[in-house]
Short mmCIF file of C-alpha atoms in Angstrom, two decimals:
data_model
loop_
_atom_site.label_atom_id
_atom_site.label_comp_id
_atom_site.label_asym_id
_atom_site.label_seq_id
_atom_site.Cartn_x
_atom_site.Cartn_y
_atom_site.Cartn_z
CA MET A 238 2.68 -30.72 135.66
CA THR A 239 3.69 -33.63 137.79
CA GLN A 240 5.77 -32.15 140.32
CA ALA A 241 6.53 -29.21 142.67
CA ALA A 242 8.10 -26.17 142.16
CA GLU A 243 12.53 -27.13 140.43
CA ALA A 244 14.78 -24.42 140.64
CA PRO A 245 14.39 -23.18 137.22
CA GLY A 246 17.56 -24.62 134.24
CA GLU A 247 18.31 -27.57 137.24
CA ARG A 248 19.23 -30.19 135.49
CA ARG A 249 17.49 -33.56 136.31
CA SER A 250 16.77 -37.19 135.16
CA ALA A 251 13.79 -38.65 133.88
CA PHE A 252 15.13 -41.76 135.71
CA ALA A 253 15.13 -39.93 138.88
CA GLU A 254 11.23 -39.45 138.45
CA PRO A 255 9.24 -42.39 139.95
CA ARG A 256 6.63 -42.12 137.74
CA PHE A 257 9.05 -42.09 134.35
CA ALA A 258 11.72 -45.56 135.85
CA ARG A 259 8.78 -47.48 136.01
CA TYR A 260 7.36 -46.65 132.77
CA PHE A 261 10.26 -47.01 130.86
CA PRO A 262 10.25 -51.06 130.69
CA SER A 263 7.31 -51.18 128.20
CA SER A 264 7.86 -48.22 126.47
CA LEU A 265 11.86 -50.39 125.66
CA PHE A 266 9.37 -53.53 124.91
CA SER A 267 7.29 -51.72 122.12
CA THR A 268 9.61 -49.55 120.56
CA LEU A 269 11.56 -52.56 120.15
CA GLY A 270 8.44 -54.85 119.31
CA SER A 271 7.13 -52.07 116.74
CA TRP A 272 11.03 -52.10 115.09
CA ILE A 273 10.00 -56.14 114.84
CA VAL A 274 6.79 -56.02 113.30
CA ARG A 275 7.72 -52.22 110.72
CA PHE A 276 10.60 -55.30 109.27
CA LEU A 277 8.63 -58.32 109.01
CA VAL A 278 5.78 -56.21 106.95
CA GLY A 279 8.21 -55.58 105.10
CA TYR A 280 10.27 -59.20 104.40
CA SER A 281 6.31 -60.53 103.68
CA ALA A 282 5.76 -57.64 101.06
CA TRP A 283 9.01 -58.55 99.73
CA ALA A 284 8.99 -62.42 100.15
CA LEU A 285 5.13 -62.40 99.13
CA THR A 286 6.21 -60.41 96.20
CA GLY A 287 9.85 -60.02 94.62
CA SER A 288 8.67 -57.10 94.01
CA ALA A 289 9.83 -53.46 95.37
CA PHE A 290 7.26 -51.47 94.02
CA TRP A 291 4.72 -53.56 96.42
CA VAL A 292 7.11 -52.98 99.35
CA GLY A 293 6.99 -49.63 98.69
CA VAL A 294 2.80 -49.69 99.10
CA VAL A 295 3.49 -51.44 102.79
CA ALA A 296 5.67 -49.31 104.26
CA GLY A 297 3.48 -46.03 102.28
CA LEU A 298 0.35 -47.98 103.91
CA MET A 299 2.41 -48.25 107.72
CA LEU A 300 2.82 -44.04 107.23
CA ALA A 301 -0.40 -42.67 105.69
CA PRO A 302 -2.48 -42.91 108.72
CA THR A 303 0.36 -40.56 110.28
CA PHE A 304 -1.58 -38.30 108.31
CA LEU A 305 -4.82 -38.36 108.20
CA LEU A 306 -5.40 -39.46 111.68
CA SER A 307 -2.77 -38.00 113.91
CA PRO A 308 -4.85 -34.65 114.93
CA LEU A 309 -8.02 -36.63 115.71
CA PHE A 310 -5.99 -38.77 118.18
CA GLY A 311 -4.64 -36.01 119.80
CA ILE A 312 -7.88 -34.85 120.29
CA LEU A 313 -8.66 -37.70 121.87
CA ALA A 314 -5.18 -37.52 123.73
CA GLU A 315 -6.78 -34.52 126.11
CA ARG A 316 -10.57 -36.43 126.32
CA ILE A 317 -9.00 -39.53 127.87
CA ASN A 318 -6.02 -40.86 131.22
CA PRO A 319 -3.43 -41.01 128.62
CA ARG A 320 -2.30 -44.18 130.28
CA ASN A 321 -5.14 -46.18 129.63
CA GLY A 322 -4.76 -44.53 126.46
CA ILE A 323 -1.31 -46.22 125.43
CA MET A 324 -2.99 -49.20 126.89
CA ALA A 325 -5.67 -49.65 123.96
CA THR A 326 -3.03 -49.26 121.54
CA LEU A 327 -0.76 -51.69 122.96
CA ALA A 328 -3.42 -54.14 123.22
CA VAL A 329 -3.86 -53.29 119.47
CA HIS A 330 -0.09 -53.81 118.27
CA ALA A 331 -0.56 -57.40 119.74
CA LEU A 332 -3.14 -58.35 117.92
CA ILE A 333 -1.91 -57.29 114.96
CA ALA A 334 1.08 -58.88 115.65
CA LEU A 335 -0.13 -61.98 117.30
CA ALA A 336 -3.01 -62.37 114.03
CA ALA A 337 -0.09 -61.91 111.38
CA GLY A 338 2.15 -64.80 113.14
CA THR A 339 -1.23 -67.28 113.17
CA ALA A 340 -2.19 -66.79 109.31
CA GLU A 341 1.69 -67.19 108.34
CA ALA A 342 1.44 -69.63 110.58
CA LEU A 343 -1.72 -71.58 108.88
CA GLY A 344 -0.82 -70.57 105.45
CA LEU A 345 -3.21 -67.50 105.19
CA LEU A 346 -1.31 -64.82 105.14
CA THR A 347 -1.80 -63.11 100.93
CA LEU A 348 -1.01 -59.98 100.10
CA PRO A 349 -4.02 -58.80 100.32
CA ALA A 350 -4.26 -59.25 104.00
CA LEU A 351 -0.46 -58.41 104.49
CA LEU A 352 -2.09 -54.48 102.93
CA VAL A 353 -4.83 -54.88 105.25
CA LEU A 354 -2.07 -55.55 108.17
CA ALA A 355 -0.48 -53.32 107.11
CA THR A 356 -2.88 -49.88 107.05
CA THR A 357 -3.93 -52.13 110.14
CA LEU A 358 -0.84 -51.28 112.38
CA GLY A 359 -0.58 -47.69 110.85
CA ALA A 360 -3.43 -46.56 112.05
CA ALA A 361 -2.17 -47.76 115.62
CA THR A 362 0.46 -45.97 115.64
CA ALA A 363 -1.25 -43.38 114.06
CA ALA A 364 -3.01 -43.85 117.96
CA HIS A 365 -0.31 -44.99 119.67
CA THR A 366 1.80 -41.59 118.50
CA PRO A 367 -0.11 -38.50 120.01
CA ILE A 368 -1.13 -40.26 123.52
CA ARG A 369 2.77 -41.17 124.43
CA LEU A 370 3.46 -37.71 124.08
CA ALA A 371 0.34 -36.24 126.21
CA LEU A 372 1.91 -39.77 128.37
CA VAL A 373 5.11 -38.19 128.66
CA PRO A 374 5.12 -34.75 130.42
CA ARG A 375 2.36 -36.60 133.17
CA LEU A 376 5.54 -39.09 134.41
CA VAL A 377 8.78 -36.12 135.39
CA GLY A 378 8.29 -32.22 136.15
CA ARG A 379 9.90 -29.74 133.97
CA ASN A 380 13.61 -29.31 134.01
CA ALA A 381 14.09 -33.68 133.13
CA LEU A 382 11.40 -33.44 130.12
CA PRO A 383 14.03 -33.07 127.47
CA SER A 384 15.86 -35.78 129.16
CA ALA A 385 13.01 -38.32 128.70
CA ILE A 386 12.94 -37.61 125.42
CA GLY A 387 16.09 -37.89 124.68
CA ILE A 388 15.57 -41.37 126.75
CA SER A 389 12.85 -41.95 124.06
CA ALA A 390 14.72 -41.33 121.01
CA MET A 391 18.21 -42.82 122.30
CA THR A 392 14.69 -45.92 123.10
CA PHE A 393 13.96 -45.47 119.40
CA ASN A 394 17.10 -45.69 117.78
CA THR A 395 18.49 -48.00 119.08
CA ALA A 396 15.50 -50.08 118.96
CA ARG A 397 15.75 -48.83 115.04
CA ILE A 398 19.28 -51.22 114.84
CA LEU A 399 18.00 -53.99 116.42
CA GLY A 400 14.61 -54.62 115.80
CA PRO A 401 15.25 -55.78 112.41
CA ALA A 402 18.20 -58.31 114.12
CA ALA A 403 16.68 -59.51 116.26
CA GLY A 404 13.17 -59.65 113.35
CA ALA A 405 15.82 -61.29 110.98
CA TRP A 406 17.37 -63.39 114.34
CA LEU A 407 13.97 -65.34 115.13
CA ILE A 408 13.86 -65.65 110.48
CA ALA A 409 16.25 -67.74 110.12
CA HIS A 410 17.21 -70.24 113.31
CA PHE A 411 12.65 -70.42 113.35
CA SER A 412 9.68 -69.11 111.35
CA VAL A 413 8.24 -66.20 110.01
CA ALA A 414 6.01 -66.80 112.24
CA ALA A 415 7.51 -67.30 115.36
CA ALA A 416 8.85 -63.58 114.97
CA TYR A 417 5.95 -62.25 114.23
CA THR A 418 4.35 -64.22 117.83
CA VAL A 419 7.24 -62.68 119.76
CA ALA A 420 7.19 -59.10 117.97
CA GLY A 421 3.43 -59.38 119.52
CA LEU A 422 4.36 -61.02 123.15
CA LEU A 423 6.87 -58.09 124.18
CA PHE A 424 3.80 -55.31 123.19
CA ALA A 425 1.85 -57.32 126.06
CA GLY A 426 4.85 -57.67 127.79
CA ALA A 427 4.28 -53.61 128.77
CA LEU A 428 1.03 -53.90 129.84
CA PRO A 429 1.62 -55.59 133.37
CA VAL A 430 4.08 -52.00 133.48
CA LEU A 431 1.27 -49.40 132.68
CA ALA A 432 -1.36 -51.56 134.51
CA ALA A 433 0.63 -50.61 137.69
CA LEU A 434 1.25 -46.90 136.49
CA ARG A 435 -2.04 -46.73 138.78
CA ASP A 436 -0.72 -42.13 139.61
CA VAL A 437 -1.81 -40.90 135.89
CA ALA A 438 -4.08 -38.46 136.62
CA ALA A 439 -6.71 -37.33 133.93
CA PRO A 440 -6.72 -34.82 132.04
CA PRO A 441 -8.99 -31.87 133.19
CA PRO A 442 -12.21 -31.17 132.20
CA ARG A 443 -12.49 -29.24 129.19
CA ALA A 444 -15.32 -28.20 127.12
CA GLY A 445 -16.51 -30.13 124.08
CA GLY A 446 -17.04 -29.98 120.60
CA SER A 447 -17.02 -31.63 117.70
CA PHE A 448 -13.07 -32.89 116.38
CA ALA A 449 -13.69 -31.02 113.27
CA ARG A 450 -14.19 -28.27 115.88
CA GLN A 451 -11.16 -28.64 117.97
CA LEU A 452 -9.29 -29.76 115.23
CA ARG A 453 -9.38 -25.69 114.31
CA GLU A 454 -8.72 -24.65 117.26
CA GLY A 455 -5.74 -26.64 117.25
CA VAL A 456 -4.70 -25.40 114.16
CA ALA A 457 -5.08 -21.93 115.00
CA TYR A 458 -3.44 -21.74 118.40
CA VAL A 459 0.05 -22.60 116.10
CA ARG A 460 -1.09 -19.82 114.43
CA ASN A 461 -1.89 -17.00 116.82
CA SER A 462 1.79 -18.31 119.06
CA PRO A 463 4.91 -17.11 117.10
CA GLY A 464 6.65 -18.86 120.06
CA MET A 465 4.72 -22.30 117.91
CA ARG A 466 6.05 -20.68 115.18
CA LEU A 467 9.59 -20.68 115.32
CA ILE A 468 8.91 -24.03 116.67
CA PHE A 469 7.24 -25.71 114.05
CA ALA A 470 9.55 -23.77 111.52
CA PHE A 471 12.36 -25.12 113.01
CA THR A 472 11.35 -29.31 112.90
CA LEU A 473 9.85 -28.24 110.01
CA LEU A 474 14.04 -26.77 108.54
CA ASN A 475 15.00 -29.95 110.88
CA GLY A 476 12.92 -33.11 108.58
CA LEU A 477 14.14 -30.95 104.78
CA LEU A 478 16.88 -31.34 106.10
CA GLY A 479 19.22 -33.57 108.53
CA ARG A 480 16.16 -36.40 108.45
CA THR A 481 15.94 -36.62 104.25
CA VAL A 482 19.38 -36.64 103.92
CA ILE A 483 18.95 -40.56 106.26
CA GLU A 484 15.98 -41.24 103.97
CA LEU A 485 18.14 -40.87 101.00
CA LEU A 486 20.43 -42.73 102.23
CA PRO A 487 20.70 -45.96 99.17
CA ALA A 488 20.50 -43.13 96.41
CA LEU A 489 23.66 -41.79 98.51
CA ASN A 490 25.29 -44.66 99.26
CA GLY A 491 24.58 -45.93 95.39
CA GLN A 492 25.63 -43.35 93.47
CA LEU A 493 28.49 -41.30 95.61
CA LEU A 494 30.30 -44.54 96.83
CA GLY A 495 29.03 -46.87 93.85
CA GLY A 496 28.69 -49.49 97.25
CA ASP A 497 26.10 -51.88 97.83
CA SER A 498 24.07 -54.03 100.58
CA THR A 499 27.44 -54.35 102.44
CA THR A 500 28.12 -50.00 101.90
CA LEU A 501 24.67 -49.74 103.24
CA ALA A 502 24.13 -51.59 106.22
CA THR A 503 27.15 -49.85 107.03
CA LEU A 504 26.23 -46.69 106.23
CA THR A 505 22.58 -46.65 108.03
CA ALA A 506 24.80 -48.34 111.59
CA SER A 507 26.60 -45.13 111.52
CA ALA A 508 23.07 -43.30 110.84
CA GLY A 509 22.16 -45.10 113.92
CA ALA A 510 25.19 -44.61 115.78
CA GLY A 511 25.16 -40.93 115.85
CA SER A 512 21.01 -40.89 116.75
CA ILE A 513 21.58 -42.66 119.89
CA ALA A 514 24.21 -39.18 120.62
CA GLY A 515 22.27 -37.15 119.52
CA GLY A 516 19.20 -38.45 122.13
CA LEU A 517 21.95 -38.78 124.69
CA ILE A 518 22.66 -35.06 124.64
CA VAL A 519 19.36 -33.66 124.19
CA SER A 520 18.78 -36.59 128.10
CA ARG A 521 21.46 -34.02 129.71
CA GLN A 522 19.42 -30.75 129.21
CA SER A 523 18.07 -29.22 131.19
CA GLY A 524 14.10 -27.62 130.50
CA ARG A 525 15.47 -24.25 130.01
CA GLU A 526 14.02 -23.06 126.49
CA THR A 527 17.22 -20.54 126.14
CA ARG A 528 18.99 -23.61 126.64
CA LEU A 529 17.46 -25.45 124.34
CA LEU A 530 16.45 -23.01 121.35
CA GLY A 531 20.33 -22.33 120.98
CA LEU A 532 20.98 -26.53 121.25
CA VAL A 533 18.51 -26.98 117.87
CA ALA A 534 19.87 -23.25 116.09
CA GLY A 535 23.08 -24.56 116.48
CA ALA A 536 22.19 -27.78 115.54
CA LEU A 537 21.14 -27.45 112.40
CA ALA A 538 23.11 -24.13 111.14
CA SER A 539 26.07 -27.00 111.76
CA GLY A 540 24.28 -29.76 110.57
CA GLY A 541 23.66 -27.30 106.91
CA LEU A 542 28.24 -25.97 107.18
CA ALA A 543 28.28 -30.23 107.96
CA LEU A 544 26.97 -31.11 104.37
CA GLY A 545 29.29 -28.91 102.66
CA LEU A 546 31.73 -31.73 102.94
CA ALA A 547 30.31 -34.18 101.15
CA LEU A 548 32.35 -32.36 98.25
CA LEU A 549 35.34 -33.00 99.73
CA LEU A 550 34.96 -36.97 100.50
CA ASP A 551 36.07 -39.79 99.21
CA GLY A 552 35.69 -42.70 100.60
CA LEU A 553 33.16 -44.84 102.80
CA PRO A 554 35.03 -44.60 106.07
CA ALA A 555 34.61 -40.82 105.55
CA PHE A 556 31.43 -40.74 104.72
CA CYS A 557 30.55 -42.71 107.83
CA GLY A 558 31.56 -40.15 109.57
CA LEU A 559 29.63 -37.52 107.11
CA ILE A 560 26.39 -39.37 108.26
CA ALA A 561 26.75 -39.87 111.28
CA LEU A 562 27.38 -36.52 112.08
CA VAL A 563 24.34 -35.25 110.60
CA SER A 564 22.08 -37.89 111.39
CA LEU A 565 23.51 -36.86 115.68
CA ILE A 566 22.27 -33.29 114.42
CA THR A 567 18.85 -34.34 112.93
CA THR A 568 18.32 -36.60 116.47
CA MET A 569 19.18 -33.43 118.25
CA ALA A 570 17.13 -30.95 116.99
CA GLY A 571 13.61 -33.36 116.24
CA THR A 572 14.19 -33.79 119.74
CA GLY A 573 14.86 -30.46 120.92
CA SER A 574 11.81 -29.38 118.67
CA GLN A 575 9.75 -31.64 120.60
CA ALA A 576 11.00 -30.79 124.18
CA LEU A 577 10.18 -27.36 123.15
CA ALA A 578 7.17 -27.89 122.39
CA GLN A 579 5.83 -30.44 125.27
CA LEU A 580 7.53 -26.93 128.44
CA THR A 581 5.23 -24.74 126.49
CA VAL A 582 2.39 -25.72 125.08
CA ASP A 583 -0.46 -24.75 126.80
CA GLU A 584 -2.03 -27.86 128.31
CA ALA A 585 -5.00 -27.36 127.15
CA PHE A 586 -3.95 -28.40 123.42
CA ARG A 587 -0.86 -30.48 124.10
CA GLY A 588 -2.92 -33.68 122.30
CA ARG A 589 -3.72 -31.17 119.72
CA VAL A 590 -1.12 -29.15 118.95
CA LEU A 591 1.99 -32.61 118.99
CA SER A 592 0.19 -34.34 116.50
CA LEU A 593 0.08 -31.90 114.25
CA TRP A 594 4.60 -31.44 115.67
CA THR A 595 4.16 -35.03 114.45
CA VAL A 596 2.64 -34.46 110.86
CA ILE A 597 5.11 -32.20 110.51
CA ALA A 598 8.18 -34.11 111.77
CA MET A 599 7.34 -37.34 109.28
CA GLY A 600 5.51 -35.78 106.29
CA ALA A 601 9.56 -32.87 106.17
CA PRO A 602 11.10 -35.34 105.17
CA ALA A 603 9.25 -37.21 102.17
CA LEU A 604 9.07 -33.94 101.36
CA GLY A 605 12.18 -33.39 101.39
CA GLY A 606 13.53 -36.67 99.69
CA LEU A 607 11.03 -36.42 96.91
CA LEU A 608 12.96 -32.46 95.84
CA MET A 609 16.78 -33.49 97.15
CA GLY A 610 16.04 -36.76 95.10
CA MET A 611 15.46 -34.50 91.83
CA ALA A 612 17.35 -32.61 92.48
CA ALA A 613 20.45 -34.21 92.50
CA ASP A 614 19.14 -36.90 89.29
CA ARG A 615 20.20 -34.07 87.40
CA LEU A 616 22.98 -32.18 89.24
CA GLY A 617 24.41 -35.06 91.59
CA PHE A 618 24.56 -35.34 95.04
CA PRO A 619 27.13 -33.08 96.08
CA LEU A 620 26.23 -29.98 94.67
CA VAL A 621 23.09 -30.17 95.89
CA LEU A 622 24.37 -31.05 99.69
CA THR A 623 26.10 -28.46 99.71
CA ALA A 624 23.66 -26.21 98.13
CA PHE A 625 20.24 -27.59 100.40
CA GLY A 626 23.17 -27.68 103.48
CA GLY A 627 24.36 -23.96 103.09
CA THR A 628 20.77 -22.67 103.13
CA GLY A 629 19.54 -24.77 105.63
CA ALA A 630 22.79 -23.49 108.05
CA VAL A 631 21.79 -19.34 106.48
CA VAL A 632 17.88 -20.43 107.06
CA ALA A 633 18.29 -21.72 110.42
CA LEU A 634 20.23 -18.55 112.03
CA LEU A 635 18.23 -16.31 110.71
CA LEU A 636 15.13 -18.47 112.48
CA PHE A 637 16.89 -18.42 115.80
CA ARG A 638 16.73 -14.28 115.84
CA ARG A 639 13.37 -15.36 115.84
CA ARG A 640 13.76 -16.49 119.23
CA ASP A 641 12.40 -13.79 121.59
CA ALA A 642 8.99 -14.99 119.96
CA LEU A 643 9.55 -17.52 121.99
CA LEU A 644 11.21 -16.82 124.67
CA SER A 645 8.96 -14.02 125.26
CA GLY A 646 6.21 -16.12 126.32
#
């Protein structure tokens, strides 16, 4: 890793690591810019069409490249200096946002142009994520890695709240074009910070081979590693359980509360607050696998049991508390699983394994949303949440019984 030997289990703040401290402002700028752009693309789709269908299409185009391209960029992350890769992806993000702002100002941002914009943005994000995941372990020592991942989760979830709010404020006081431009400048502002981060080592030389062959090797590495399979199983369970509930907030708001946009915004804010708290908890952990594994399993089991409360709750305040708790737990489980993957993966496979982890982490809520939504339409959310939660708690405990597969190496 990046540091000299550390006392096992000694917690260390990522901000105590000079490289991470210098890198953090670029993460802050780029994450906020990303959420502003995502909000603006959805806003533009609605403004152009007035159609929820096209808003959904645009959202899908921003997500689809992750499933198709992330594993390929994971391979690339093992071949290049990740700092240089991050600079390239952020430069592309800046160009996309500035191009959108220019097109909007000139009246050229039509629906076809927006579809191209969304697809390009999705491809840039698919490249950015695995390279970023490969960079962070090169900035901190082992015992500071959970802190770095937790801080990144806090940054992500804070920006998820502030980004749309900032985008809406810029539209109200200036224009859509100005909002896109501000987002582009945030991405561009991250570049000088990264350029000054000169002491990041490139990956060690490794054997070549086609992308297809290396991808197969990455999949085989996960398949043949009991510990990595266990981490992926926890990640899948987290996506199917807690993250699915957060993705279905609009439906929960309508069916359980009969709420409007105001109640949905309140529930969303509760989820955001829970996510920030979950990231803070993980950021306080050390690099001990035993501790992190217990945290992940305990969070998922507790989250499953908490979902059973849906049968007993009534009123917005109670549901806000439940959603905040579920969001806190799912963030702890997700960031804890990522930390375990980062801590245990062989350096030669880091980019590929973390890109596959990303596909699972992002794809599971989509599958879970489909399954839970179909069941809720037939049986109602209270019964479905209880069934999903109870099953999830049992599965989490069963998986934890297999912890020796991870802890034995």
